[in-house]
mmCIF file of C-alpha atoms in Angstrom:
data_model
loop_
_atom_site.group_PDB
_atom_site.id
_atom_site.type_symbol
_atom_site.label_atom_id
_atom_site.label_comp_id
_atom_site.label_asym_id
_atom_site.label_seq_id
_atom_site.Cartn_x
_atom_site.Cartn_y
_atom_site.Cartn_z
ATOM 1 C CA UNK C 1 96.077 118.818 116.922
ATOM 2 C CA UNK C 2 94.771 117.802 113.448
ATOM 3 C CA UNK C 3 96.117 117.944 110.203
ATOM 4 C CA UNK C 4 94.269 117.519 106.729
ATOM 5 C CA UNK C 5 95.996 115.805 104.337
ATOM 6 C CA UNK C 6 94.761 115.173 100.599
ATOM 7 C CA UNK C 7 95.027 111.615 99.048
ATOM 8 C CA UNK C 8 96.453 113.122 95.606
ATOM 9 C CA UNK C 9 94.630 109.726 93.654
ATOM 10 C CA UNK C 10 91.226 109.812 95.291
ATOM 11 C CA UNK C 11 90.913 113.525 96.353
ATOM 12 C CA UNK C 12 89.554 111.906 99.690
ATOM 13 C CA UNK C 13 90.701 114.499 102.672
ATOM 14 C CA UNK C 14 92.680 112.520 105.334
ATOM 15 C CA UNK C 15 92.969 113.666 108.574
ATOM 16 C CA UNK C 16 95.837 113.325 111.322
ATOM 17 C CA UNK C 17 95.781 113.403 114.783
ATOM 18 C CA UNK C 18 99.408 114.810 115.232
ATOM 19 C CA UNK C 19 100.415 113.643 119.259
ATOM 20 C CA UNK C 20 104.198 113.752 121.119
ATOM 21 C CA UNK C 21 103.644 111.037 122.845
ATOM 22 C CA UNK C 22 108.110 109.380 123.129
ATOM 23 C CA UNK C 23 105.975 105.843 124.268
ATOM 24 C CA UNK C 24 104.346 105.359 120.892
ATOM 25 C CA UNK C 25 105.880 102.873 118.971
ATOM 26 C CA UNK C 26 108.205 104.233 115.943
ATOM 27 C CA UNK C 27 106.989 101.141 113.778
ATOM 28 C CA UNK C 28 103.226 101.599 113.959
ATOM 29 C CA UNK C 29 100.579 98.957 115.219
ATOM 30 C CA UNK C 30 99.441 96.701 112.472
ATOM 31 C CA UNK C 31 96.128 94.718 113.516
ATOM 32 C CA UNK C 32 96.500 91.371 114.240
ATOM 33 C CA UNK C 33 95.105 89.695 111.251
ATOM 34 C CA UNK C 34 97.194 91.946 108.928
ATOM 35 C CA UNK C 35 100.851 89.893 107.926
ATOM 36 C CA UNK C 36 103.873 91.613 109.383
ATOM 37 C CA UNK C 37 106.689 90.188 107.515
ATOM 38 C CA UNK C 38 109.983 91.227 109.510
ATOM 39 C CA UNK C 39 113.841 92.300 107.794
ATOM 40 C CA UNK C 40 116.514 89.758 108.248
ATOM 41 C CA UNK C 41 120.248 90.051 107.906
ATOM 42 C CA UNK C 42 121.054 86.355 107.245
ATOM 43 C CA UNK C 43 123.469 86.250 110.110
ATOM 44 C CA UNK C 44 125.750 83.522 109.724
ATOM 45 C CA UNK C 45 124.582 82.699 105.912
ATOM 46 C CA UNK C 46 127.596 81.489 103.907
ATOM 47 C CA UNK C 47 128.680 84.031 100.165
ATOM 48 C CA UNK C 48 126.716 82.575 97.382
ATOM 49 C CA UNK C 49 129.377 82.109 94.202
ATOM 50 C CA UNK C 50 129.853 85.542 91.994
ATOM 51 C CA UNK C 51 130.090 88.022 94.606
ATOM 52 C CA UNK C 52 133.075 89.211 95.435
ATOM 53 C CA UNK C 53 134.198 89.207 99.312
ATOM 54 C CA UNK C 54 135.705 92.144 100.528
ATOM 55 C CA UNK C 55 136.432 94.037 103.769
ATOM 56 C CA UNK C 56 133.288 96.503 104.958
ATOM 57 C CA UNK C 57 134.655 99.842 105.805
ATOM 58 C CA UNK C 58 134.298 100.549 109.608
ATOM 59 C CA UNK C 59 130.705 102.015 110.979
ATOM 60 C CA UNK C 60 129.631 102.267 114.019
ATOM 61 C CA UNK C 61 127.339 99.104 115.179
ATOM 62 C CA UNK C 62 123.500 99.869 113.807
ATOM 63 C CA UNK C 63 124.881 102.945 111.701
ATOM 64 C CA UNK C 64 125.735 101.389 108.829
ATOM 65 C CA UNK C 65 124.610 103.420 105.802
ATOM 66 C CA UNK C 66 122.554 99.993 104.546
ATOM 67 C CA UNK C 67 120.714 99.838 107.914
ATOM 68 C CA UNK C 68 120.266 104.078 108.049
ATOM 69 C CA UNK C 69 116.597 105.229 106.978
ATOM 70 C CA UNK C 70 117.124 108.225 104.506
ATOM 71 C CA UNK C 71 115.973 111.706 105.781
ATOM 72 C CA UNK C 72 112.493 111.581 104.262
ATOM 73 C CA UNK C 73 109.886 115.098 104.250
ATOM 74 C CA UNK C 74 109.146 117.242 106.748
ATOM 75 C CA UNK C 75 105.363 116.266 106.482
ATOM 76 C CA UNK C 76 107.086 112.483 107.817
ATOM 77 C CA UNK C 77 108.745 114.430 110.328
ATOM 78 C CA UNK C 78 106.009 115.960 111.969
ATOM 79 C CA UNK C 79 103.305 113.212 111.944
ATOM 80 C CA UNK C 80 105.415 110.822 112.462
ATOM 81 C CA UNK C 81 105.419 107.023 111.297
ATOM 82 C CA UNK C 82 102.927 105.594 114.207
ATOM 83 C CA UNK C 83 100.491 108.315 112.853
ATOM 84 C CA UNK C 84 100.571 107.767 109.276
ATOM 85 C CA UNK C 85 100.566 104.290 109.682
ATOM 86 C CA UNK C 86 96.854 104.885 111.945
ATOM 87 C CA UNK C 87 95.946 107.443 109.007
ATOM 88 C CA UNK C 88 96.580 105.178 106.113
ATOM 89 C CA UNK C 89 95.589 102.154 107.765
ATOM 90 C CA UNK C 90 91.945 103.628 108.966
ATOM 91 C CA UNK C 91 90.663 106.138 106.133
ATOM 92 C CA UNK C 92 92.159 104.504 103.189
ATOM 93 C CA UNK C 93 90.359 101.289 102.499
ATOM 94 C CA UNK C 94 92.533 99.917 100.027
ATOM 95 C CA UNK C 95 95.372 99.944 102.042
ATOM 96 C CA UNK C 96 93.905 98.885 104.954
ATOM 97 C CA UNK C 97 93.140 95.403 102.657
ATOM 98 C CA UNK C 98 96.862 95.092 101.823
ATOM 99 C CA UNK C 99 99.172 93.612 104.102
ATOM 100 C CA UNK C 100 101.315 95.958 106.042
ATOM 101 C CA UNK C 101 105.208 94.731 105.734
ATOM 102 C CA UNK C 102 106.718 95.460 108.689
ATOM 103 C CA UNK C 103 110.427 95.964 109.089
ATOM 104 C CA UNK C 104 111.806 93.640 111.771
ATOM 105 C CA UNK C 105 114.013 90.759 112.079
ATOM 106 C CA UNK C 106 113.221 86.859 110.010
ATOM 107 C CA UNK C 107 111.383 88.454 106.935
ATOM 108 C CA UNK C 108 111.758 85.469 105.012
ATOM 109 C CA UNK C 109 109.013 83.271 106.588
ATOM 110 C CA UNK C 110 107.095 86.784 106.398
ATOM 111 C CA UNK C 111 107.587 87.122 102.329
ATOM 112 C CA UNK C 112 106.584 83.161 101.860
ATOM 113 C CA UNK C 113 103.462 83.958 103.689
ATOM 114 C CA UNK C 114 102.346 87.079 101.896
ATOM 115 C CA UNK C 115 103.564 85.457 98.500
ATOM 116 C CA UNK C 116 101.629 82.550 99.155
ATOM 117 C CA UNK C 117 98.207 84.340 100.769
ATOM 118 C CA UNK C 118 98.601 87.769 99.065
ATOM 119 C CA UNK C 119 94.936 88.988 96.987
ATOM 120 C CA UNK C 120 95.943 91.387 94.000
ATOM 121 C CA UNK C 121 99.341 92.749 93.627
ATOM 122 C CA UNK C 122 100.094 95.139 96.370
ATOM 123 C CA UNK C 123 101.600 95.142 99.547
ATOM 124 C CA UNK C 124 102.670 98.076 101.740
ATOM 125 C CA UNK C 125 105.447 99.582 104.269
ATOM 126 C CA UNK C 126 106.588 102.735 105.962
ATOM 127 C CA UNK C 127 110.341 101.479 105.718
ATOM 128 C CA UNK C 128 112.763 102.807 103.854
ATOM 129 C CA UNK C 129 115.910 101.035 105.420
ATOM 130 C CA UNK C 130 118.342 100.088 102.523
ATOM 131 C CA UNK C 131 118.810 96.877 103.550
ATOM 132 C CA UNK C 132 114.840 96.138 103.963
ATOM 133 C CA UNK C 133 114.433 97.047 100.119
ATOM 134 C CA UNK C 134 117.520 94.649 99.505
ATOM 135 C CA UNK C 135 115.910 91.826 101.541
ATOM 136 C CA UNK C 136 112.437 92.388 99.473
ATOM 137 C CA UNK C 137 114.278 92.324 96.241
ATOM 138 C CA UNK C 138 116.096 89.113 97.307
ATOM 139 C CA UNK C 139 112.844 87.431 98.214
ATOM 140 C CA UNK C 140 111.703 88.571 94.575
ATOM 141 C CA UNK C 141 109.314 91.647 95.617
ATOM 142 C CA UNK C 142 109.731 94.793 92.673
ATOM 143 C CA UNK C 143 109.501 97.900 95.438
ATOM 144 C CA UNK C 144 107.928 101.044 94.321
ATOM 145 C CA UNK C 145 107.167 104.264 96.266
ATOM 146 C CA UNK C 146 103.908 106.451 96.060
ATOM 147 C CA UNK C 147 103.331 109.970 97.385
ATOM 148 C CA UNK C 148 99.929 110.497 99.418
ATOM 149 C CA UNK C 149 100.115 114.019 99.886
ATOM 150 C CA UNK C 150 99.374 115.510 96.586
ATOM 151 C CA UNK C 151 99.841 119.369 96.176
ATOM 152 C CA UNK C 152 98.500 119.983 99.930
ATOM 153 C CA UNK C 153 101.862 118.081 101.630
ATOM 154 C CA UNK C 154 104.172 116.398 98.864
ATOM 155 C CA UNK C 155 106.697 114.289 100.510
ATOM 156 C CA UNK C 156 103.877 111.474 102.323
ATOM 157 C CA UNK C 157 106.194 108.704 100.726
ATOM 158 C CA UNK C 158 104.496 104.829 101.605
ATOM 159 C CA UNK C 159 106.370 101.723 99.684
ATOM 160 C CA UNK C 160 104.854 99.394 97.551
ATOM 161 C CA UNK C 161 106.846 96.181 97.471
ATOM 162 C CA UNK C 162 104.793 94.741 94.580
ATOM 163 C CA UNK C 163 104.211 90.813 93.837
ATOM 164 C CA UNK C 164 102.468 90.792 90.324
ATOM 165 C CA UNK C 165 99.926 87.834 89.781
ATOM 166 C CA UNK C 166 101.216 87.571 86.163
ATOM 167 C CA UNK C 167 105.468 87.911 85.635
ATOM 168 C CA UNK C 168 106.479 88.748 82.265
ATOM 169 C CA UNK C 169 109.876 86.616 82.010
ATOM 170 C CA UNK C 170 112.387 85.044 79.653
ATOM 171 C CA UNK C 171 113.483 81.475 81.287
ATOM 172 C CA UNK C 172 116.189 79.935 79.974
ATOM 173 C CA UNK C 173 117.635 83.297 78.463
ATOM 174 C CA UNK C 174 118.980 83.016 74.776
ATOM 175 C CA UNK C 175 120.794 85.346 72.630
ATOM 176 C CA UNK C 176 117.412 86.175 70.873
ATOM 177 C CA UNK C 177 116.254 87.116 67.308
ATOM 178 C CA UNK C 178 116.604 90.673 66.524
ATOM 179 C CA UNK C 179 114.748 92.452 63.924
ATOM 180 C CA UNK C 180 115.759 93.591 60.721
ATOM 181 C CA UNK C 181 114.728 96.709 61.671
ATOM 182 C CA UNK C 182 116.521 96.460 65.111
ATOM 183 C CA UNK C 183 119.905 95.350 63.765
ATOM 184 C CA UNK C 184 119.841 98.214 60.784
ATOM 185 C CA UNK C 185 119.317 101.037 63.537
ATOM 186 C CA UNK C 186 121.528 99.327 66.578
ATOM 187 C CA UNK C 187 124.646 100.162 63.562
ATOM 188 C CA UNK C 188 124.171 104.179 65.082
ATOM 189 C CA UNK C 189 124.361 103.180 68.768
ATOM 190 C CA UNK C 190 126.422 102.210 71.296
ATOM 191 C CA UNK C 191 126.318 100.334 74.834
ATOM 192 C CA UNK C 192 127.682 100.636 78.392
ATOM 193 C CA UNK C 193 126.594 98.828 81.836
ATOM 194 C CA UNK C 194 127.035 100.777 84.483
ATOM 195 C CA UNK C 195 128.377 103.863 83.251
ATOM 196 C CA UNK C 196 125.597 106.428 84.080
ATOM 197 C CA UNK C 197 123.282 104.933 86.276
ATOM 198 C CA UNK C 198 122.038 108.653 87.547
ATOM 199 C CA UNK C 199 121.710 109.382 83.768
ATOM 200 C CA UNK C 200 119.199 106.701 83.308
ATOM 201 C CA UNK C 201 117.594 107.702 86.485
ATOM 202 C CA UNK C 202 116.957 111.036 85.629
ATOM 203 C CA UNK C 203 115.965 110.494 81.512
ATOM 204 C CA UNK C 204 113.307 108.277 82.939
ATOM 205 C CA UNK C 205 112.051 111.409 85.241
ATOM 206 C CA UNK C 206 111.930 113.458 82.582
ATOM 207 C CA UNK C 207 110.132 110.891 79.985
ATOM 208 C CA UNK C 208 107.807 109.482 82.593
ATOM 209 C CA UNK C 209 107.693 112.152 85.775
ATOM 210 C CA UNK C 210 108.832 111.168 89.023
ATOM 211 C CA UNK C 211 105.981 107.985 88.936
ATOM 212 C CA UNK C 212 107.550 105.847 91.596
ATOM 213 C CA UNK C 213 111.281 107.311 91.320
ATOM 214 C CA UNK C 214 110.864 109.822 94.064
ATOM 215 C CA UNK C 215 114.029 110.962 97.066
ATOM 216 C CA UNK C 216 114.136 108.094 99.303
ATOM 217 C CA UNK C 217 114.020 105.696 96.824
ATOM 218 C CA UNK C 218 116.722 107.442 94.580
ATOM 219 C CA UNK C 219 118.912 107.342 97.853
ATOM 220 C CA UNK C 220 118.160 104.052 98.277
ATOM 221 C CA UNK C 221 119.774 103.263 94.814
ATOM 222 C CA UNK C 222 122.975 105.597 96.055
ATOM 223 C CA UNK C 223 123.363 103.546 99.367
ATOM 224 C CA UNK C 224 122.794 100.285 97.268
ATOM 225 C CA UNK C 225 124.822 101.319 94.372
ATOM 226 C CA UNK C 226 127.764 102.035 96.972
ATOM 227 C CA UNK C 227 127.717 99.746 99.820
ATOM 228 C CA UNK C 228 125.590 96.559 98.704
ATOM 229 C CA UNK C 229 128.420 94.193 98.504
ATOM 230 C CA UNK C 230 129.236 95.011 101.737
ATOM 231 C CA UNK C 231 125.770 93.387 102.891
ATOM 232 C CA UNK C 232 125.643 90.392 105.151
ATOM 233 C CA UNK C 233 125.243 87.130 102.198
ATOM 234 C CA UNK C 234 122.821 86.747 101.127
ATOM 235 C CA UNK C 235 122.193 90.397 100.512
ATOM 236 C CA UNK C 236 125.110 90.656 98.357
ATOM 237 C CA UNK C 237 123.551 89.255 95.592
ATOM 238 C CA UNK C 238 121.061 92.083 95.222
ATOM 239 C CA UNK C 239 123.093 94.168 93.017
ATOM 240 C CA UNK C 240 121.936 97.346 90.851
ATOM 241 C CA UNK C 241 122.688 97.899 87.800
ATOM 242 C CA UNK C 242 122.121 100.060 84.541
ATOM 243 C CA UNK C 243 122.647 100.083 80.753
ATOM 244 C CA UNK C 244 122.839 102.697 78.440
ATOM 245 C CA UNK C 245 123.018 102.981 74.989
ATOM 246 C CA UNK C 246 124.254 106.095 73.253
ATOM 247 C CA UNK C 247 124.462 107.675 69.877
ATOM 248 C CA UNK C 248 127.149 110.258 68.947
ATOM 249 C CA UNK C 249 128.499 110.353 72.527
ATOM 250 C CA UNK C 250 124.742 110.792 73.861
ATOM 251 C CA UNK C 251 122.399 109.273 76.404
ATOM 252 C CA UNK C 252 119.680 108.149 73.804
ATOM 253 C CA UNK C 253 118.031 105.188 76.033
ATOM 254 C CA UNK C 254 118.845 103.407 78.998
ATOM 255 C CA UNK C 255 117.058 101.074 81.962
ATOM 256 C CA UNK C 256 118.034 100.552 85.460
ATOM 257 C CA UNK C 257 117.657 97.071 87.462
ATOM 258 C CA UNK C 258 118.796 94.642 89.909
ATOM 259 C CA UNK C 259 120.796 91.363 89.552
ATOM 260 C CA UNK C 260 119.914 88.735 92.346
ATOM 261 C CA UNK C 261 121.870 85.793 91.778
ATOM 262 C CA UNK C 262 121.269 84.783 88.068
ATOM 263 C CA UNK C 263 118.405 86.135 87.726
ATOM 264 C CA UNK C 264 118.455 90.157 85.994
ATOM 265 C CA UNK C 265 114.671 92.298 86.929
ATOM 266 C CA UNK C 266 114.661 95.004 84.859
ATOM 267 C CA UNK C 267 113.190 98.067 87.082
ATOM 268 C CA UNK C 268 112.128 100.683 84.623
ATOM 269 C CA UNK C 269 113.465 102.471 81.585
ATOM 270 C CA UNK C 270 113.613 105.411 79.009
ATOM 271 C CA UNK C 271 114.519 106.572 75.173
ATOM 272 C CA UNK C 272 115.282 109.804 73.943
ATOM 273 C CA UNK C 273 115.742 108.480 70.472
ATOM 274 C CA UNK C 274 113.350 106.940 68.306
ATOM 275 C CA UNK C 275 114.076 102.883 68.140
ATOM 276 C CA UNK C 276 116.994 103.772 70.708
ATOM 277 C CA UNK C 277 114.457 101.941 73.199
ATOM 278 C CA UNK C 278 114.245 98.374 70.997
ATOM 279 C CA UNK C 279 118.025 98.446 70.771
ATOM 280 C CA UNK C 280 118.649 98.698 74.031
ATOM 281 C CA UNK C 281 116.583 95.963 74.813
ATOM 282 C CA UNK C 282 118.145 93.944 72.250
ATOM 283 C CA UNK C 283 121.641 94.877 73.730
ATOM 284 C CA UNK C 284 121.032 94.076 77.375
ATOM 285 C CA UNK C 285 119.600 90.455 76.508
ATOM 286 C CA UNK C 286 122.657 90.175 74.670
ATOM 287 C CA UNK C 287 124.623 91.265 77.683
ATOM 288 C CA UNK C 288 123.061 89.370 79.758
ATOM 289 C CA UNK C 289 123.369 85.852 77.937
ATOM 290 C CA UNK C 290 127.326 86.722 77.223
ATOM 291 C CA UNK C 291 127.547 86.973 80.787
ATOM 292 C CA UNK C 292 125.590 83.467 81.937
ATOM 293 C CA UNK C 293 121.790 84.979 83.461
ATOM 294 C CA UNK C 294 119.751 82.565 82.988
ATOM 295 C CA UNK C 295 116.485 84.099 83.714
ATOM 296 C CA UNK C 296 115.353 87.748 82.534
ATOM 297 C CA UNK C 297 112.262 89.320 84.591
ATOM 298 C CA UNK C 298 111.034 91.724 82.664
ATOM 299 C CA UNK C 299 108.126 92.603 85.264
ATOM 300 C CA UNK C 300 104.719 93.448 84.498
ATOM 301 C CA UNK C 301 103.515 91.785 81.397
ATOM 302 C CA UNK C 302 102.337 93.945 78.319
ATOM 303 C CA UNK C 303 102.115 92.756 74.751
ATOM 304 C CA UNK C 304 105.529 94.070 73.295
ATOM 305 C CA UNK C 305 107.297 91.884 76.255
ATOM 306 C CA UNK C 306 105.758 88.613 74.910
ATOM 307 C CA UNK C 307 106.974 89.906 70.775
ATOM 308 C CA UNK C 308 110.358 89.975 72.279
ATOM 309 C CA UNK C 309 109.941 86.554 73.438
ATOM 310 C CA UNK C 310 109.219 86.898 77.197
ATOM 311 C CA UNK C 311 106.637 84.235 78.789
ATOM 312 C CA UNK C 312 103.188 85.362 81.217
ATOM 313 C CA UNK C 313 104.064 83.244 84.206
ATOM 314 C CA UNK C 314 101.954 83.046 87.602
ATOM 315 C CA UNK C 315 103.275 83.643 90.855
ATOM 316 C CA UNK C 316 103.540 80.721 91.894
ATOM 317 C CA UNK C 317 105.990 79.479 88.877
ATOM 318 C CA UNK C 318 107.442 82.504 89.136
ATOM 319 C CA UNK C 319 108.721 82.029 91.912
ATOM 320 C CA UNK C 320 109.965 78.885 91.829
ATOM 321 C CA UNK C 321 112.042 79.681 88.663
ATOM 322 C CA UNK C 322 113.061 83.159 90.417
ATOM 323 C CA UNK C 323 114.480 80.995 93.802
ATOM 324 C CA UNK C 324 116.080 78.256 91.409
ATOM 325 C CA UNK C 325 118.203 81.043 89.340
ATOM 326 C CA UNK C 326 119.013 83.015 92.457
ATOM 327 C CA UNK C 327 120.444 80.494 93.890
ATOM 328 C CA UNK C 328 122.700 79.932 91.283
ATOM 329 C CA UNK C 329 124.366 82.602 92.492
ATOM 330 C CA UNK C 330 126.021 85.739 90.540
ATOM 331 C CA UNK C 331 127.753 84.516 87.012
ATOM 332 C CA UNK C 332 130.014 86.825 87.037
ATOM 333 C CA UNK C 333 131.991 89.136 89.548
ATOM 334 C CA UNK C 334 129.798 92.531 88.316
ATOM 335 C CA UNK C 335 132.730 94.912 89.660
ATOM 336 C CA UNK C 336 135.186 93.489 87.139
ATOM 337 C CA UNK C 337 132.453 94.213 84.353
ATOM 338 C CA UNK C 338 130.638 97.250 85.357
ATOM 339 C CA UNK C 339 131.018 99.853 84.775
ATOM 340 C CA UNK C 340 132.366 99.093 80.829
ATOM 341 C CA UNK C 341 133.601 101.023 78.567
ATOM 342 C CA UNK C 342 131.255 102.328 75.429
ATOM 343 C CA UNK C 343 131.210 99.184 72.945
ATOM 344 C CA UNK C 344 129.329 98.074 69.860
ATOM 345 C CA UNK C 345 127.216 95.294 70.614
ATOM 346 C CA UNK C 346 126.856 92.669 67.338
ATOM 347 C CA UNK C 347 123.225 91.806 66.954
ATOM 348 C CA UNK C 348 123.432 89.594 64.525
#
């Protein structure tokens, strides 16, 4: 049978041929000239420094929460992923451009090639395994989510691991100038890491809509949040992380991000108060240089990133910086940090 499905950003009407057939494969077809990067679990990869080694609880082999899709929509359910992979791939010509990321085993060799041959920013996946988005983040990929469905069938959720041609980024990291301004309002506020990561989470919802923030990728950031130093190294290192900054014992601003190795990417963020945003900026590059990052990505550039000091870098230096400061390894163990207590932060 066929089902119509609305592409909510180009109104175009998509249409699925929804089939049973058990011999189709779960993990699409790509074409042959598309670039199938595959998942690894660094089997036998020695701990980089910072992280700290513990016991993993008991799972059963291949159920690991890391390695467990999340329950997705029930439009997923009932086209199924070889389907919406033919659907997307066929009527929607800008996806059909992108390469496909496919989640299988040796994705580094994978991520080289698509970093190294990749046209625009965008790549594109039907995976949602925990530990696929970990291995993406390692290889220095910022992974987003879109819906397709629109009104007609919300829940169509495709990835968008995203390589940006320009990298806004502060390399070596310093203590940084603060503003007069900044330092005079930062007296009302306070800072945590780690404290309220759902908090941040949802105050960037409700200042900015669900944009890329939608159910599997906030479970994602619960299985991450909870079992990502039990990852195979060098997994390990991809570890999430938020900051908040409060005022009278309120959430006022806050962003959420990843630490991989030395190296801090700053996902997305919010403020409820006005200037609460510029101090918490302020405060996490503090943070961050008290604790020995040497390298802040502060993603996509825009022209208040380069007033706070951060550098337009291509790819391709990008990514050498990123791999140099990863491999540092983590400056600190995070579990004895985070989450802090409430503290002033000086910023003079």
């Amino acid at each position: 049978r066929q089902m119509c499905i609305r592409d909510r950003s180009t109104g175009i009407a998509l249409f699925a041929h929804v089939m049973s057939d058990p011999s189709l494969d779960p993990g699409g077809g790509p074409s042959e000239d598309m670039v199938l990067p595959e998942g690894s679990t660094a089997e036998g990869s020695t701990a980089l420094p910072g992280v700290e080694q513990v016991n993993p609880p008991c799972f059963k082999a291949g159920q690991e929460p890391w390695n467990v899709e999340p329950a997705l929509s029930e439009p997923w359910d009932e086209i199924g992923k070889q389907n919406l992979y033919q659907m997307i791939h066929e009527q929607i010509p800008r996806f059909a451009k992108r390469p496909y990321m496919r989640d299988e085993d040796c994705l580094e060799d994978q991520c080289r090639k698509v970093q190294r041959t990749l046209r625009g920013e965008f790549t594109w996946s039907l995976s949602f395994r925990p530990s696929f988005i970990a291995t993406l983040s390692f290889h220095g990929f910022l992974c987003i989510c879109t819906d397709l469905g629109g009104d007609e069938a919300p829940g169509l959720w495709v990835l968008l691991p995203k390589m940006h041609e320009q990298r806004a980024v502060m390399c070596p990291l310093t203590r940084g100038p603060s503003s007069k301004s900044t330092r005079r309002r930062a007296q009302a506020f306070r800072m945590s890491v780690g404290r309220d990561f759902d908090g941040v989470v949802q105050g960037c919802i409700e200042q900015h809509g669900e944009n890329w923030l939608y159910p599997p990728m906030r479970k994602i950031f619960e299985v991450l949040r909870s079992y990502g130093k039990h990852l195979p190294a060098p997994l390990s290192q991809v570890q999430l992380v938020s900051f908040e900054v409060w005022k009278d014992g309120k959430l006022a601003a806050g962003e959420i991000g990843a630490c991989v190795g030395s190296v801090y990417t700053s996902y997305t963020g919010f403020y409820r108060v006005s200037g609460a945003g510029a101090v918490q900026m302020a405060m996490t590059r503090r943070w961050l240089h008290r604790m020995g990052f040497k390298m802040w990505d502060l993603g996509q550039m825009m022209d208040y990133k380069l007033k706070l000091g951060a550098e337009a870098l291509e790819r391709n230096k990008f990514l050498e910086l990123f791999i140099e400061r990863r491999e540092q390894g983590l400056p600190i163990n995070l579990s004895e940090h985070v989450p802090s207590q409430i503290t002033e932060i000086d910023l003079r």
